XYZ file of C-alpha atoms in Angstrom:
404
model
C 14.593 106.756 41.434
C 12.140 106.437 38.532
C 11.068 109.616 36.762
C 7.375 110.636 36.431
C 7.496 109.624 32.754
C 8.810 106.174 33.658
C 6.039 105.668 36.216
C 3.393 106.937 33.782
C 4.658 104.515 31.139
C 4.725 101.677 33.646
C 1.122 102.050 34.824
C -0.494 103.151 31.556
C 1.086 100.326 29.601
C -0.018 97.776 32.194
C -3.586 99.087 31.993
C -3.543 98.953 28.190
C -2.139 95.416 28.204
C -4.735 94.205 30.717
C -7.522 95.539 28.479
C -5.850 93.945 25.469
C -5.407 90.599 27.229
C -9.087 90.538 28.240
C -10.218 91.463 24.729
C -7.978 88.847 23.111
C -9.115 86.186 25.565
C -12.751 86.982 24.744
C -12.114 86.444 21.037
C -10.198 83.223 21.746
C -13.118 81.936 23.801
C -15.705 83.016 21.227
C -13.939 81.209 18.379
C -12.841 78.026 20.139
C -16.196 77.402 21.843
C -18.258 77.769 18.668
C -18.238 74.919 16.190
C -19.585 77.264 13.535
C -16.778 79.791 14.055
C -14.077 77.139 14.008
C -15.106 76.221 10.462
C -14.474 79.741 9.131
C -11.105 80.949 7.826
C -11.764 84.510 8.997
C -12.473 83.283 12.508
C -9.374 81.082 12.596
C -7.233 84.047 11.508
C -8.754 86.162 14.276
C -7.985 83.320 16.678
C -4.306 83.315 15.652
C -4.068 87.112 15.893
C -5.687 87.054 19.336
C -3.387 84.317 20.647
C -0.335 86.377 19.654
C -1.839 89.552 21.140
C -2.699 87.736 24.370
C 0.789 86.279 24.682
C 2.444 89.653 24.074
C 0.107 91.459 26.481
C 0.883 88.998 29.264
C 4.624 89.353 28.652
C 4.358 93.153 28.866
C 2.184 93.029 32.000
C 4.942 91.097 33.767
C 7.856 93.070 32.297
C 9.468 93.669 35.754
C 10.013 89.903 35.991
C 11.939 89.908 32.699
C 13.871 93.181 32.763
C 17.362 92.934 34.318
C 17.654 94.462 37.773
C 20.401 96.802 36.538
C 18.200 98.239 33.748
C 16.619 100.943 35.919
C 13.103 99.774 34.991
C 10.661 100.138 37.937
C 10.772 97.091 40.218
C 12.824 95.048 37.740
C 14.052 91.715 39.138
C 15.042 89.812 35.981
C 18.379 88.747 34.531
C 20.052 88.158 31.186
C 18.212 84.882 30.494
C 14.786 86.348 31.312
C 15.553 89.370 29.133
C 16.372 87.078 26.205
C 13.111 85.218 26.782
C 11.013 88.367 26.664
C 12.910 89.685 23.658
C 12.241 86.448 21.779
C 8.486 86.562 22.517
C 8.197 90.259 21.657
C 10.001 89.764 18.357
C 7.834 86.727 17.566
C 4.795 89.018 17.923
C 5.809 90.429 14.526
C 3.834 87.479 13.176
C 0.737 89.361 14.340
C 0.933 92.154 11.775
C 1.568 89.631 9.002
C -1.548 87.800 10.158
C -3.381 91.126 9.848
C -2.191 91.349 6.241
C -3.545 87.860 5.629
C -6.878 88.869 7.135
C -7.096 91.939 4.905
C -6.047 89.898 1.870
C -8.851 87.462 2.654
C -11.341 90.345 2.833
C -10.015 91.649 -0.485
C -10.536 88.270 -2.154
C -14.076 88.055 -0.789
C -15.203 91.628 -1.425
C -13.357 92.591 -4.604
C -13.117 89.241 -6.364
C -16.069 87.356 -4.878
C -14.162 84.379 -3.474
C -16.130 81.913 -1.371
C -15.104 80.208 1.847
C -14.160 76.936 0.146
C -11.805 78.801 -2.237
C -10.144 80.784 0.545
C -9.652 77.624 2.613
C -7.236 76.341 -0.039
C -4.922 79.291 0.683
C -5.295 79.227 4.440
C -2.210 77.130 5.168
C -0.047 79.939 3.735
C -1.896 82.439 5.924
C -0.426 80.573 8.897
C 2.934 79.388 7.543
C 4.250 82.794 6.407
C 3.577 84.811 9.618
C 4.805 82.077 11.973
C 7.903 81.359 9.879
C 8.822 85.052 9.830
C 8.280 85.417 13.576
C 10.293 82.329 14.510
C 13.191 82.979 12.098
C 13.680 86.647 13.046
C 13.259 85.988 16.780
C 15.798 83.141 16.667
C 18.294 85.136 14.577
C 18.178 88.073 16.982
C 18.670 85.693 19.903
C 21.738 84.078 18.326
C 23.225 87.485 17.504
C 22.709 88.656 21.119
C 20.450 91.538 20.159
C 18.036 91.379 23.098
C 18.708 93.985 25.784
C 16.778 96.398 27.969
C 14.974 98.957 25.804
C 12.512 101.669 26.843
C 9.689 99.532 28.208
C 10.767 95.921 27.603
C 13.605 93.679 26.514
C 13.930 93.756 22.770
C 16.484 94.573 20.076
C 18.664 97.306 21.603
C 22.364 98.197 21.986
C 24.224 97.648 25.237
C 25.386 100.142 26.413
C 22.624 102.303 24.974
C 25.113 104.915 23.673
C 27.660 102.494 22.205
C 29.040 102.897 18.685
C 28.023 100.154 16.283
C 30.425 98.425 13.887
C 28.450 100.013 11.044
C 29.430 103.500 12.257
C 33.013 102.347 12.764
C 33.246 101.038 9.211
C 31.840 104.296 7.854
C 34.645 106.186 9.576
C 32.323 108.367 11.611
C 34.244 107.713 14.809
C 37.807 107.478 16.067
C 37.170 103.941 17.301
C 38.683 101.050 15.380
C 36.087 98.554 16.546
C 32.659 98.626 18.121
C 32.346 99.181 21.857
C 28.921 97.498 21.990
C 28.954 94.581 24.412
C 25.686 93.285 22.965
C 23.240 94.497 20.347
C 25.735 95.591 17.712
C 23.892 97.322 14.807
C 20.631 97.106 16.775
C 19.016 99.963 14.830
C 19.523 98.111 11.559
C 18.046 94.908 12.951
C 15.082 96.819 14.400
C 14.125 98.069 10.991
C 15.014 94.910 9.071
C 13.210 92.539 11.451
C 10.325 94.681 12.599
C 9.606 98.231 11.471
C 10.222 97.809 7.731
C 7.952 94.723 7.540
C 5.493 96.477 9.869
C 5.101 99.528 7.664
C 5.043 97.419 4.534
C 2.130 95.617 6.200
C 0.447 98.910 7.115
C 0.878 100.163 3.552
C -0.640 96.925 2.258
C -3.596 97.315 4.626
C -4.110 100.949 3.575
C -4.130 99.997 -0.110
C -6.520 97.156 0.644
C -8.747 99.503 2.639
C -8.888 101.958 -0.287
C -9.746 99.177 -2.738
C -12.457 97.856 -0.422
C -13.897 101.348 0.049
C -14.007 101.974 -3.696
C -15.596 98.578 -4.230
C -18.217 99.432 -1.603
C -19.089 102.685 -3.346
C -19.305 101.057 -6.739
C -21.379 98.103 -5.572
C -23.652 100.438 -3.597
C -24.537 102.359 -6.745
C -25.131 99.152 -8.679
C -27.233 97.745 -5.867
C -29.430 100.838 -5.669
C -30.116 100.628 -9.391
C -30.927 96.926 -9.282
C -32.802 96.546 -5.991
C -34.365 99.962 -5.460
C -37.791 98.505 -4.710
C -36.866 94.998 -3.592
C -36.742 93.214 -0.249
C -32.961 92.795 -0.337
C -32.036 95.731 1.892
C -31.206 93.380 4.767
C -28.846 91.409 2.582
C -27.171 94.610 1.457
C -26.789 95.833 5.032
C -24.954 92.682 6.108
C -22.736 92.789 3.020
C -21.767 96.389 3.812
C -21.009 95.407 7.414
C -18.474 92.833 6.196
C -16.667 95.504 4.210
C -16.755 97.981 7.073
C -15.229 95.375 9.381
C -12.255 95.138 7.042
C -11.739 98.910 7.176
C -12.118 99.003 10.973
C -9.408 96.375 11.496
C -7.055 98.328 9.209
C -7.666 101.606 11.044
C -7.093 100.000 14.446
C -3.854 98.462 13.189
C -2.680 101.848 11.926
C -3.554 103.687 15.171
C -1.726 101.178 17.371
C 1.565 101.454 15.509
C 1.673 105.176 14.672
C 3.411 106.427 17.852
C 5.915 103.531 18.156
C 7.079 104.098 14.596
C 7.356 107.871 15.103
C 9.486 107.190 18.171
C 11.885 105.004 16.181
C 12.144 107.603 13.403
C 12.910 110.378 15.892
C 15.473 108.118 17.557
C 17.602 108.242 14.397
C 18.148 111.978 14.807
C 17.769 112.847 18.481
C 16.670 111.625 21.862
C 13.000 110.671 21.987
C 10.834 112.940 24.143
C 9.423 111.146 27.235
C 5.830 111.997 26.222
C 6.299 110.210 22.897
C 7.784 107.233 24.716
C 4.733 107.053 27.008
C 2.320 107.308 24.075
C 4.224 104.625 22.192
C 4.358 102.216 25.107
C 0.658 102.714 25.848
C -0.852 102.423 22.375
C 1.329 99.473 21.381
C -0.458 97.366 23.975
C -3.993 98.136 22.762
C -4.197 95.970 19.636
C -6.146 93.170 21.302
C -8.530 95.668 22.917
C -9.304 97.366 19.591
C -9.725 94.001 17.870
C -12.257 92.961 20.515
C -14.218 96.194 20.096
C -14.457 95.549 16.360
C -15.055 91.813 16.617
C -17.888 92.062 19.161
C -19.450 95.210 17.727
C -22.113 93.354 15.678
C -23.009 91.205 18.669
C -23.208 94.241 20.962
C -25.376 96.171 18.504
C -27.870 93.323 18.186
C -28.079 92.424 21.853
C -31.633 93.312 22.920
C -31.638 91.683 26.335
C -30.190 94.736 28.117
C -30.762 98.449 27.650
C -27.674 99.879 29.369
C -24.312 99.681 27.611
C -22.392 98.425 30.641
C -24.852 95.551 31.097
C -24.296 94.542 27.480
C -20.520 94.739 27.862
C -20.586 92.710 31.061
C -22.824 90.107 29.410
C -20.267 89.714 26.610
C -17.354 89.468 29.053
C -19.286 87.138 31.342
C -20.403 84.812 28.552
C -16.972 84.530 26.928
C -14.567 84.501 29.892
C -16.733 83.393 32.837
C -18.934 81.078 30.773
C -18.731 78.288 33.378
C -21.105 80.217 35.639
C -23.213 81.981 33.019
C -26.709 80.703 32.248
C -27.479 82.493 28.969
C -24.705 81.280 26.692
C -24.300 84.004 24.071
C -21.917 81.838 22.084
C -24.707 79.443 21.070
C -26.001 80.186 17.616
C -29.686 79.836 18.477
C -29.388 82.193 21.459
C -27.391 84.991 19.819
C -28.948 88.444 20.065
C -32.166 87.045 21.571
C -33.513 88.683 24.733
C -36.535 88.313 26.921
C -37.937 91.533 25.435
C -37.248 93.358 22.207
C -37.966 96.734 20.731
C -38.361 94.983 17.380
C -41.228 92.509 17.598
C -40.650 91.134 14.114
C -36.958 90.504 14.784
C -37.721 88.781 18.093
C -40.419 86.666 16.485
C -38.027 85.512 13.773
C -35.317 84.733 16.313
C -37.707 82.759 18.503
C -38.835 80.852 15.429
C -35.223 79.865 14.820
C -34.893 78.663 18.407
C -38.089 76.635 18.348
C -37.535 75.014 14.961
C -33.828 74.252 15.494
C -32.619 72.168 12.587
C -36.120 71.497 11.207
C -36.944 72.386 7.630
C -37.882 76.010 6.930
C -39.584 76.791 3.638
C -37.182 78.521 1.291
C -34.032 77.330 3.097
C -31.869 75.069 0.870
C -31.084 71.575 2.043
C -29.919 68.350 0.457
C -28.485 69.047 -2.964
C -28.520 72.784 -2.251
C -26.360 72.496 0.865
C -23.584 74.335 -0.969
C -25.902 77.329 -1.439
C -26.579 77.342 2.286
C -22.859 77.487 2.975
C -22.524 80.409 0.579
C -25.265 82.225 2.495
C -23.437 81.499 5.731
C -20.269 82.977 4.239
C -22.094 86.104 3.120
C -23.850 86.778 6.414
C -21.173 85.749 8.888
C -17.806 86.745 7.441
C -17.815 89.832 9.661
C -17.533 87.883 12.906
C -21.180 86.999 13.422
C -22.380 83.450 13.774
C -25.606 81.539 13.897
C -26.916 78.827 11.631
C -30.447 79.044 13.020
C -30.560 82.790 12.451
C -29.260 82.209 8.922
C -32.186 79.914 8.210
C -34.658 82.574 9.233
C -32.897 85.238 7.186
C -32.974 82.944 4.157
C -36.662 82.249 4.677
C -37.474 85.935 5.060
C -35.641 86.779 1.828
C -37.108 83.994 -0.293
C -40.633 84.423 1.012
C -40.580 88.245 1.034
């Protein structure tokens, strides 16, 4: 009979993973269906992160199919092979937090050192090779060493039986045993930290340092900007630049929140049995990464959507246009349609947006073309690094800046 804590963990984690899967799928759709987004390194990194989050969320939603029937997990019907499969996929998800490091490193290069898209693209292959190599190598090693067993809420690196004495403890002389009594998962605690939690918190530390550097850069550049452009028309440009930096900080904070309780649970586990409440909090928050990423990713789009007044209509429009796009008339993923509604509280903004729609790819005075195409790309980088898109809108912004 499952305890109340086990049932709470079961249902809350499934809810969190469903939200995460939907959020990740929305980002996947938004990136893959936009030619503009597919050209951007930041968008491709978000695509990779979202694919990993989606895969992990689906695996956790269907945990009863993977967990062995003898594990005591609610409605478990799996076996040893299915447990190994889930353990492999969960361990491979460690590539996700390394991808987050790559994303923050990219933001650091752009914000602190002024790198452009074409410069970052040269490093992008390493942004994909390192996380995937780490995920595959550690997941395969743990599989070969028979480390995957039933843990608290999934199959992952764990000892079997749960209270067995590892060979490490035997060698230290802390027991009367002459050899380990672990059937599988010998030295599981060491592998947990070596393959997952140590790299995870190194990644979190890296993201925190990056966040501090970005914040200090924001403060410094804000003071310089106020001195230089106090009476100019560049406030819009500054606002978008600040939004890029804030996006970097938001992703770091979400990453930190998701992994706080799971890490606390592992630390407590070294000294005593983990309290059921902490287990429930860990299992719930660990499945929310994709949901938080979607909130951050679509925040600019939500804020600029003027077609609907009520928040739930805006949210449904975003979900509808990204997941159920086959039966949605107003395609919000098209650059020329983004943020444009039938009515707007800002007449000037609507007028500019409608101008972009009507002129399409035609020449707009002040917008660089031909030999200045590289400048246009730099403007695209500056305005859209934070997850926004829209070449037509970029043209209008450029025209409004150059013409005052």
